[in-house]
Coordinates of C-alpha atoms and ligand atoms in Angstrom, one line a residue:
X1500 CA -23.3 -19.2 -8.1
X1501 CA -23.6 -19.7 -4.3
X1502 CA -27.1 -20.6 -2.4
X1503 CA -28.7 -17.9 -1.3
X1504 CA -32.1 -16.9 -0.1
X1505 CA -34.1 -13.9 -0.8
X1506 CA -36.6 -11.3 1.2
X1507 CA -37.2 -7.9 0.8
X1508 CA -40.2 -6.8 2.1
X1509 CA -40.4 -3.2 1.4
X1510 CA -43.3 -1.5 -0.9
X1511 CA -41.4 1.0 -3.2
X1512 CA -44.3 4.2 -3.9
X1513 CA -42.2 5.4 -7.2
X1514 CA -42.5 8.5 -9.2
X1515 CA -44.1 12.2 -9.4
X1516 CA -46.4 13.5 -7.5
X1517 CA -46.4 10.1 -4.9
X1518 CA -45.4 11.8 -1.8
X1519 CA -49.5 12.2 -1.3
X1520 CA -50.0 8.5 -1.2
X1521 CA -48.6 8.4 2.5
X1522 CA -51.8 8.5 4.0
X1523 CA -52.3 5.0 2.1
X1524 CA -49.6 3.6 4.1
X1525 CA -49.4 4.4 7.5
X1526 CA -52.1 2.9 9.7
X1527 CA -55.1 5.6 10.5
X1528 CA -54.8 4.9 14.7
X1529 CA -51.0 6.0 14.7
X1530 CA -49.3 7.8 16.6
X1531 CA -46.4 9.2 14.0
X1532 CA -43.1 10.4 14.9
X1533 CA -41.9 12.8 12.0
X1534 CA -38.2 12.9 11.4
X1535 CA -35.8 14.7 9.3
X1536 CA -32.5 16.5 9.0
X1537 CA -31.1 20.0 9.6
X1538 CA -34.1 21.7 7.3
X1539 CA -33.7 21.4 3.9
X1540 CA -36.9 19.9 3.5
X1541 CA -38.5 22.5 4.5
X1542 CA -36.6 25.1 2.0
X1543 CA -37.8 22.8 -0.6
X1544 CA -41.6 21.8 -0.2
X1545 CA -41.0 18.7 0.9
X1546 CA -42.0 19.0 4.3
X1547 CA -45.3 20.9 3.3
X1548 CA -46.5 17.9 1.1
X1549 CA -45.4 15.7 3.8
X1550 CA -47.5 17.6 6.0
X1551 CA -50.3 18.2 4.3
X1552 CA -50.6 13.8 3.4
X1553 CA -50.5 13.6 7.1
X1554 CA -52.9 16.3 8.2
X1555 CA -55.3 13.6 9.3
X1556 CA -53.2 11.9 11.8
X1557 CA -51.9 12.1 15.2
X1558 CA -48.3 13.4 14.8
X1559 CA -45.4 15.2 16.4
X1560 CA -42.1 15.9 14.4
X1561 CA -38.7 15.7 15.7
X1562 CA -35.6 18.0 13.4
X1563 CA -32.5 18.2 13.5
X1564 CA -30.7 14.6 12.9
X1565 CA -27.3 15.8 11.6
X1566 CA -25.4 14.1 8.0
X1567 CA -23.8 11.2 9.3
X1568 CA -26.4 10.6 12.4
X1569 CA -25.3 10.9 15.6
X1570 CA -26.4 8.6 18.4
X1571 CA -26.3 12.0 21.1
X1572 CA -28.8 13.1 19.0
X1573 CA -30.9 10.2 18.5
X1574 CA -31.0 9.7 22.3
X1575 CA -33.2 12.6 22.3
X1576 CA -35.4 11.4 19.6
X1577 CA -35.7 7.9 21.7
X1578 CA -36.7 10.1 24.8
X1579 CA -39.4 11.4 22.9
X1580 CA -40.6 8.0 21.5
X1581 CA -40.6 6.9 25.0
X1582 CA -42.6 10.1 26.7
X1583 CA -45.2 10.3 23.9
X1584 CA -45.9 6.5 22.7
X1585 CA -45.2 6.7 19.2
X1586 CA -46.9 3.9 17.3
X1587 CA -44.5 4.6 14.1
X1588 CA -41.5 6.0 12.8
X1589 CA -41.3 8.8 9.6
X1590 CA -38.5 9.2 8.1
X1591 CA -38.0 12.3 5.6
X1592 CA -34.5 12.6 4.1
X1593 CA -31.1 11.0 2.8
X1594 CA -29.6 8.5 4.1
X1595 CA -28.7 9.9 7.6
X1596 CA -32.3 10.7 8.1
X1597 CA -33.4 6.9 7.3
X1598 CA -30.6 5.3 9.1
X1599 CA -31.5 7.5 12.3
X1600 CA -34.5 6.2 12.2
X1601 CA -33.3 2.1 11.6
X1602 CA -31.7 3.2 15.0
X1603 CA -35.0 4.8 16.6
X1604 CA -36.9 1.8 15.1
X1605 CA -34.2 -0.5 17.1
X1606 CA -33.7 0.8 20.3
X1607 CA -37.0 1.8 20.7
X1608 CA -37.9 -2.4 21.6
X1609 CA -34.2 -3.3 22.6
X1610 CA -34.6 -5.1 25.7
X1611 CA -30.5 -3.8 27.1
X1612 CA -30.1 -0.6 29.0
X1613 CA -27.2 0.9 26.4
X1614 CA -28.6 1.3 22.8
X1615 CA -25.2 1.7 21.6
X1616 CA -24.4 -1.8 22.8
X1617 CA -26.7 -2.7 19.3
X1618 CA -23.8 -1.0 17.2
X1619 CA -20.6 -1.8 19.4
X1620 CA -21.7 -5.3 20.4
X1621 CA -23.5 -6.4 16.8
X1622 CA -26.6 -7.0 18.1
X1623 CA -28.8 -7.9 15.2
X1624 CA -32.1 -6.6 15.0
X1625 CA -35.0 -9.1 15.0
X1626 CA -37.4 -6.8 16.0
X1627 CA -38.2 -3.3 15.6
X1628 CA -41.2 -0.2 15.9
X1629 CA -42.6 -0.5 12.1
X1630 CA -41.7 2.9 9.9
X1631 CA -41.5 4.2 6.4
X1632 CA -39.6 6.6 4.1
X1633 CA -39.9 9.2 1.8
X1634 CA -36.4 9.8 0.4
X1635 CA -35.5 12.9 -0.2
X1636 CA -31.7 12.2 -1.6
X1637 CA -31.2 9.0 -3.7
X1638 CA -27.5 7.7 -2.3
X1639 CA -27.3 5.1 0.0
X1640 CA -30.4 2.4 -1.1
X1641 CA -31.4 2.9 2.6
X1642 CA -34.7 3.4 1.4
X1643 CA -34.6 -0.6 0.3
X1644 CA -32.0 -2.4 2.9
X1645 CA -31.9 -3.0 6.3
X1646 CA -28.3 -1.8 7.4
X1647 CA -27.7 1.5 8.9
X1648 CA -24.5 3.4 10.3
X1649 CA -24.5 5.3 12.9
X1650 CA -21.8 8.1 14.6
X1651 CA -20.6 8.2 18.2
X1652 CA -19.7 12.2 18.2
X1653 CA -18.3 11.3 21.3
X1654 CA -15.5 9.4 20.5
X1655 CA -15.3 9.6 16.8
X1656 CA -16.4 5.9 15.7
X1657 CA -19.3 5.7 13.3
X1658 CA -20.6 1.4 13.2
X1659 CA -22.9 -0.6 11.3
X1660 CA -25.9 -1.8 12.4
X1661 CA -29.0 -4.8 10.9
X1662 CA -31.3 -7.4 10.6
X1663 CA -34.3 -8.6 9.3
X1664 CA -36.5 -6.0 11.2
X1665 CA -35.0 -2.6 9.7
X1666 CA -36.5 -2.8 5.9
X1667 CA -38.6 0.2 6.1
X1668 CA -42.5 -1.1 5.6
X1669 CA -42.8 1.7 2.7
X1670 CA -40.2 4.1 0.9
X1671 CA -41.9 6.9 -1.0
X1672 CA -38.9 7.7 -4.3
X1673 CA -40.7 10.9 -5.9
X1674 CA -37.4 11.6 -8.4
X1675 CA -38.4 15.8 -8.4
X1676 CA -36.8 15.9 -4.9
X1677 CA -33.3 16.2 -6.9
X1678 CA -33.9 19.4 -8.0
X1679 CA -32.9 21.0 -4.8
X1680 CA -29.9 19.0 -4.2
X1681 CA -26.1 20.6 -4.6
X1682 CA -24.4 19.7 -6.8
X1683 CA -22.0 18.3 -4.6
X1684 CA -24.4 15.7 -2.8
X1685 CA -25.9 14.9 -6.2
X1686 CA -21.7 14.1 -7.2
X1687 CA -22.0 12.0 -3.9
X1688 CA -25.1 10.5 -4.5
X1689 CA -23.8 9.2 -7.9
X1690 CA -20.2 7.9 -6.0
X1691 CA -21.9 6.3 -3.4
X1692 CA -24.5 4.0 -5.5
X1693 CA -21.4 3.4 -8.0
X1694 CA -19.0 2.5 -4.6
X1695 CA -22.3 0.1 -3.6
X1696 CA -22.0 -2.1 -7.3
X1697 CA -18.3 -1.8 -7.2
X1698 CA -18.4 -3.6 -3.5
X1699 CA -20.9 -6.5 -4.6
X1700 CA -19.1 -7.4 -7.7
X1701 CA -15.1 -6.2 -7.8
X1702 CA -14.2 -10.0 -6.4
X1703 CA -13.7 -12.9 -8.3
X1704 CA -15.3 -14.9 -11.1
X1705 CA -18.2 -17.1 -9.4
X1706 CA -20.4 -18.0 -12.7
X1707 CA -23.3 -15.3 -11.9
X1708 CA -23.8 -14.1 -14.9
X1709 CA -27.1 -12.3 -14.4
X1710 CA -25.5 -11.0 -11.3
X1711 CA -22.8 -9.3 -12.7
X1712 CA -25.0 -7.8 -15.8
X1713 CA -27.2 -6.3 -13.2
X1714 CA -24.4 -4.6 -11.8
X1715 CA -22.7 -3.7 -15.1
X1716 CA -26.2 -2.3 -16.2
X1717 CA -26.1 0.4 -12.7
X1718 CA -22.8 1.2 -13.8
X1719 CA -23.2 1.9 -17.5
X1720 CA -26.6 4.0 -16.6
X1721 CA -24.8 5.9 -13.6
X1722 CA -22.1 6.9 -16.0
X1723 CA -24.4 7.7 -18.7
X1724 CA -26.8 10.2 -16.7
X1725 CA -24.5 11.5 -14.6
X1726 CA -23.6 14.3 -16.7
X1727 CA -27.3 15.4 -16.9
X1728 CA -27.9 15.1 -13.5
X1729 CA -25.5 17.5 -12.6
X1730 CA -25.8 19.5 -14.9
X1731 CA -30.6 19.8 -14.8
X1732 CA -31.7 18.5 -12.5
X1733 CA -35.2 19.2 -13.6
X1734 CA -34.4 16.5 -16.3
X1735 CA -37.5 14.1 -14.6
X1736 CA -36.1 11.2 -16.8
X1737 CA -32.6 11.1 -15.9
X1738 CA -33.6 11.9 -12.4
X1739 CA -36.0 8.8 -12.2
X1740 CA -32.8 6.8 -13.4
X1741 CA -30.8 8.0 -11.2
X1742 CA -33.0 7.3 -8.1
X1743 CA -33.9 3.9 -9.3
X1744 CA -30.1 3.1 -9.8
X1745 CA -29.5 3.8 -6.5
X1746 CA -32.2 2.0 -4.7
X1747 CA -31.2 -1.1 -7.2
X1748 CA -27.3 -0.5 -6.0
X1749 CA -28.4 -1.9 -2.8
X1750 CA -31.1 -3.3 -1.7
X1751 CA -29.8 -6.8 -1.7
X1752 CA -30.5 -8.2 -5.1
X1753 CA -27.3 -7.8 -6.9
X1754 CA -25.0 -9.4 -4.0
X1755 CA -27.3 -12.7 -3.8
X1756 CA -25.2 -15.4 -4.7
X1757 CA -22.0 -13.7 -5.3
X1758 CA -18.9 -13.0 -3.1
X1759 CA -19.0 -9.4 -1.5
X1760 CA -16.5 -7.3 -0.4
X1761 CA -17.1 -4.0 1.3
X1762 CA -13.6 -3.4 2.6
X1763 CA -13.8 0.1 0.9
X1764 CA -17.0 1.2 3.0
X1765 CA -14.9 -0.2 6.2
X1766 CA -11.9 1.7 5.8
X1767 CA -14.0 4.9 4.4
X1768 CA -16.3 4.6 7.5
X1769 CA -13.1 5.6 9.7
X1770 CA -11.8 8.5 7.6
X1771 CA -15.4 10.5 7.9
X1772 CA -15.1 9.5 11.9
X1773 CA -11.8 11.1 11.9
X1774 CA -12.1 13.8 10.0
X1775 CA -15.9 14.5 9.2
X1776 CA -15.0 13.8 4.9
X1777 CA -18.5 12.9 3.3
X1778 CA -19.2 9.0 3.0
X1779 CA -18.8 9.2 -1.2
X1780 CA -15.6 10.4 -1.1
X1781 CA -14.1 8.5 1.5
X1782 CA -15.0 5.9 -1.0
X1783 CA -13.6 7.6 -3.7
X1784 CA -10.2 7.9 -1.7
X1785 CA -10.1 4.4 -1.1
X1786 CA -11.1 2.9 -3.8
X1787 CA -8.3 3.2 -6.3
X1788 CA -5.7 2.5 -3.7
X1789 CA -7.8 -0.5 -2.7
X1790 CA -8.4 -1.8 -6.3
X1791 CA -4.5 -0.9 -6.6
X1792 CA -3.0 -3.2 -4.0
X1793 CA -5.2 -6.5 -4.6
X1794 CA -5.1 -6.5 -8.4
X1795 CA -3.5 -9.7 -8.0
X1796 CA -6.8 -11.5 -6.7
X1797 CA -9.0 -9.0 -8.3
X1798 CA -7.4 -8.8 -12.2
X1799 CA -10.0 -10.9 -13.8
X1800 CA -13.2 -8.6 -12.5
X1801 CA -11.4 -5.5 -12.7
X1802 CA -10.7 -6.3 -16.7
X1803 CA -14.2 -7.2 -16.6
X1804 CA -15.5 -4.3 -15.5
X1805 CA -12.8 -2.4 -18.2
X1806 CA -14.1 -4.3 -21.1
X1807 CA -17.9 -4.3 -20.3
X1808 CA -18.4 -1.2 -18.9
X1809 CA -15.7 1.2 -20.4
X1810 CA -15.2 -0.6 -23.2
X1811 CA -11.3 -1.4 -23.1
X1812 CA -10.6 -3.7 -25.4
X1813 CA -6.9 -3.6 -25.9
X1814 CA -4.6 -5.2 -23.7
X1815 CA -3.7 -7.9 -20.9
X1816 CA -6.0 -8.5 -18.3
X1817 CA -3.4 -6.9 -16.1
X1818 CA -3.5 -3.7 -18.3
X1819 CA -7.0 -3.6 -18.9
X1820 CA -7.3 -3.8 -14.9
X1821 CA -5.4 -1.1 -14.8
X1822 CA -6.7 1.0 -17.5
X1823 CA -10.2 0.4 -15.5
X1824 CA -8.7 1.9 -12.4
X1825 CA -7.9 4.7 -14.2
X1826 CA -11.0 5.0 -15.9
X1827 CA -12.9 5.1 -12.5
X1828 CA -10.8 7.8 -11.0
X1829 CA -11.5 9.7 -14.4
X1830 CA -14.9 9.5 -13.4
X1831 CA -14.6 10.4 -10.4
X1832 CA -12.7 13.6 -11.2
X1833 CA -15.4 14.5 -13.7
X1834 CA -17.8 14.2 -10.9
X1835 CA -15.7 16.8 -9.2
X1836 CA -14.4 14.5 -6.0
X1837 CA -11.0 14.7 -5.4
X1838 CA -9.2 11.0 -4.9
X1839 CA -6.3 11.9 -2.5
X1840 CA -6.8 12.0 1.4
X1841 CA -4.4 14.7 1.7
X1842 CA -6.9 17.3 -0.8
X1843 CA -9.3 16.9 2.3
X1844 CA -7.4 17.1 5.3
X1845 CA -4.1 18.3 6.6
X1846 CA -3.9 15.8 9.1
X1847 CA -3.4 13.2 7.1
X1848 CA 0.0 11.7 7.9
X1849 CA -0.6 8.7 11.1
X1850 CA -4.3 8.1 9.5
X1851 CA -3.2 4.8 8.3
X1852 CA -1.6 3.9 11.8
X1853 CA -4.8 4.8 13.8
X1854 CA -7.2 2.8 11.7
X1855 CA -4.7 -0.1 11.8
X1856 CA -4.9 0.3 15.7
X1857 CA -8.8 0.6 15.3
X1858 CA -9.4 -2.0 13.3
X1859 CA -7.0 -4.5 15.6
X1860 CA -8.8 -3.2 18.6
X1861 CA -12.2 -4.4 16.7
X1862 CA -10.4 -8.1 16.0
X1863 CA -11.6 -7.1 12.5
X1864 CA -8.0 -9.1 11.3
X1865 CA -9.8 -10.2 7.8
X1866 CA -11.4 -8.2 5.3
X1867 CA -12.8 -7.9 2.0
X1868 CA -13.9 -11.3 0.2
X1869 CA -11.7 -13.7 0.7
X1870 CA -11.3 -12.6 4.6
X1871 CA -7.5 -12.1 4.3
X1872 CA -7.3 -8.6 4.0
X1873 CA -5.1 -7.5 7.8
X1874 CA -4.7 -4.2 9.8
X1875 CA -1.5 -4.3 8.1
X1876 CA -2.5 -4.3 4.9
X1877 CA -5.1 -1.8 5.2
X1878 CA -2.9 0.8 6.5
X1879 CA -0.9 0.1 3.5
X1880 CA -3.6 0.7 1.6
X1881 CA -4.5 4.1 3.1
X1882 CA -1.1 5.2 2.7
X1883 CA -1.1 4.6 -0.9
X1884 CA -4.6 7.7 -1.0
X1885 CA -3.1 10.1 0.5
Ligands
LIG3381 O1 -30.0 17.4 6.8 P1 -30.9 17.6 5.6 O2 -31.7 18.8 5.7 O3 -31.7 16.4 5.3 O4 -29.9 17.9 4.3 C1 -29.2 16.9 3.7 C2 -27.8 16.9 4.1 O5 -27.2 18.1 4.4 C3 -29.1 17.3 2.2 N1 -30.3 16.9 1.4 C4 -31.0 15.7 1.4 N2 -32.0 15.8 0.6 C5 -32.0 17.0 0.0 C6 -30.9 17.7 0.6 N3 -30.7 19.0 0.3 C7 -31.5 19.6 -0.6 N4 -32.5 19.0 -1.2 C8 -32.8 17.7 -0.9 N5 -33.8 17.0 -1.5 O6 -28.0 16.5 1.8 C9 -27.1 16.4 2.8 C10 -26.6 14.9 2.9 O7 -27.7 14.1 3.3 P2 -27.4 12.7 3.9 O8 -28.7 12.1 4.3 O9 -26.4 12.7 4.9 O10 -26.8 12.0 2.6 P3 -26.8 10.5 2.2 O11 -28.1 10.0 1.6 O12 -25.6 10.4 1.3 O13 -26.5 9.6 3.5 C11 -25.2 9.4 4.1 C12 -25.3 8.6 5.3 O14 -25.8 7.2 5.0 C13 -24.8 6.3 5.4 C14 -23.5 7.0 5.3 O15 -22.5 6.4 6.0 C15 -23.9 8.3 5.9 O16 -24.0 8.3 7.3 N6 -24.9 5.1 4.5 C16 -26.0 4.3 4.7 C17 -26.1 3.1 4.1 C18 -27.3 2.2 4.3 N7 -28.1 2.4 5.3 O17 -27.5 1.2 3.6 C19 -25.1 2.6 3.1 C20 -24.2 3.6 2.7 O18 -23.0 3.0 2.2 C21 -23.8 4.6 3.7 O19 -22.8 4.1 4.6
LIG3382 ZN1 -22.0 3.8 0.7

């Protein structure tokens, strides 16, 4: 196991009924910036119970922050911050609406004149206006983490962003919010958290035993609910599981000590610039072309994850690698997301050539977790899902 240190400072408010307990957390003297997306919450309740926890505080609301949040948008929400002297940030929603807001939080006290310098020049953030969550769609683990990805509409390049100062203060995870969800975002939901364990533990052996349990265990119990989920999501239990999985997917505890990889979120981040595909299934596109091409250097965790968590017990390592891969697009079918680039877009001949040129642009020359992963290879890689 490698060194590692460990600090997650965010209160977790978990279960039914807890979206009241917001006027516990956010300080009485506030001025509150409200955010959400394009208006689902307000189709659903949501909004109303956020409301009505909040009617005893100085706040204005600001809707509209599209999937996949766009920094022309979030200009406008800055503005806003700026004009009215918000004290703290709200956010109400998925991941898009969270990460907005790890923006807003950001450039809100960034000291530079271009906000988007924070995403296209890595600026870490150290610190930030103080704001809290109520989730509204469990996915990403924003809720828990302090990374957030943000979209240039402009000119079609969506970057990461962190640092210490973007763990929410407070994340609200009330599981009955599923219950409005489609059926296709709860199928992404359920990809995304499984793409999140899949990043932090498809490596190499490293001796973390507890590590990799913890990630087997998201796995097994992703796979096991996911049928109910999309099938009721009134079922309260399997909802509360599949929340909790996702929050536990990534909010930094199962990557400490272990090597990480995250060369599928890379590459994935690029095809939803291009082309607009939901972050999930990017994932699911990459991922068995990915897994594919470096079974040399990751055979012994792939057959890992065959034995322990599909229960392969026949075989090489080499075949039971396989078999795994397999296995995961099986579930990924049954989830109803198509693996193959060319199933979402025509365009997809030249997509490996301009994230190459992208990526070689960025001097990202060394991916995944040993660093040796090059333009070159990637394209090779994206030519192999489509
Ligand atoms: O726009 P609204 O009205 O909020 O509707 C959303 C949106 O259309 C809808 N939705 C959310 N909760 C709902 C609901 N509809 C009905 N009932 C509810 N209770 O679902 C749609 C998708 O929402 P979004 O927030 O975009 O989804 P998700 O949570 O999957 O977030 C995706 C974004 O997060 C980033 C992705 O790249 C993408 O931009 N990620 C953030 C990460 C992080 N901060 O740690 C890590 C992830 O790997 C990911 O990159
Ligand atoms: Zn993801």
């Amino acid at each position: 196991m490698n060194n590692f240190e460990f600090q997650n400072p965010t209160k977790i408010i978990f279960g039914k009924g807890t979206i009241s307990k917001l006027s516990d957390e956010i300080p009485s003297n506030a001025k509150v910036l409200l955010l959400y997306g394009s208006g689902s919450v307000k189709e659903n309740g949501i909004y109303k119970q956020v409301i009505n926890a909040l009617s005893n505080y100085n706040f204005i609301e600001f809707g509209g922050i599209p999937a996949n949040p766009e920094y022309e948008v979030l200009i406008e929400a800055l503005k806003i911050i700026k004009k009215e002297k918000i004290t703290f940030l709200l956010a109400v929603g998925g991941g898009s609406v969270i990460d907005g807001t790890k923006f807003l939080a950001s450039a809100a006290l960034f000291d530079g004149d271009e906000p988007w310098d924070i995403l296209s020049k890595y600026i870490r953030t150290e610190k930030a206006m103080p704001f809290g969550t109520v989730l509204t769609m469990p996915a990403t683990g924003s809720e828990m983490n302090s990374g957030a990805v943000i979209t240039k509409a402009s000119s079609k390049e969506k970057l990461g962003m962190g640092g210490t100062a973007l763990f929410p203060q407070f994340s609200i995870l009330d599981p009955q919010v599923i219950q409005s969800i489609p059926k296709h975002q709860l199928a992404n939901g359920i990809t995304d958290a499984f793409s999140h364990v899949m990043e932090q533990y498809m490596t190499y052996p490293i001796q973390a035993k507890l590590q990799d349990r913890f990630a087997e265990s998201i796995m097994q119990t992703l796979i096991e609910i996911a049928p109910t989920i999309l099938e009721n999501p009134m079922h309260y239990q399997s909802a509360a599981d599949y929340m909790w999985c996702c929050t536990m997917a990534l909010n930094g505890l199962i990557q400490k000590g272990v090597p990480t990889d995250w060369a599928i979120h890379a590459i994935g981040h690029e095809l939803t610039a291009l082309y607009g595909i939901d972050h999930a299934r990017t994932l699911a596109i990459i991922a068995p072309s990915h897994y594919r091409y470096n079974l040399e250097t990751k055979k012994e965790k792939l057959a890992q994850f065959g034995e322990r968590v599909w229960g392969i017990n026949s075989g090489t390592k080499e075949e039971i690698a396989l078999k795994a891969i397999e296995k995961l697009e099986d579930f990924f079918h049954l989830l109803n997301i198509s693996t193959r680039l060319g199933e979402y877009t025509p365009e997809f001949l030249g997509t490996a050539e301009k994230i190459e040129a992208r990526f070689i642009q960025r001097n990202w020359l060394g991916l995944g977790e040993n660093k040796t992963l090059k333009p070159e290879d990637v394209a090779k890689i994206v030519t192999m899902s489509y």
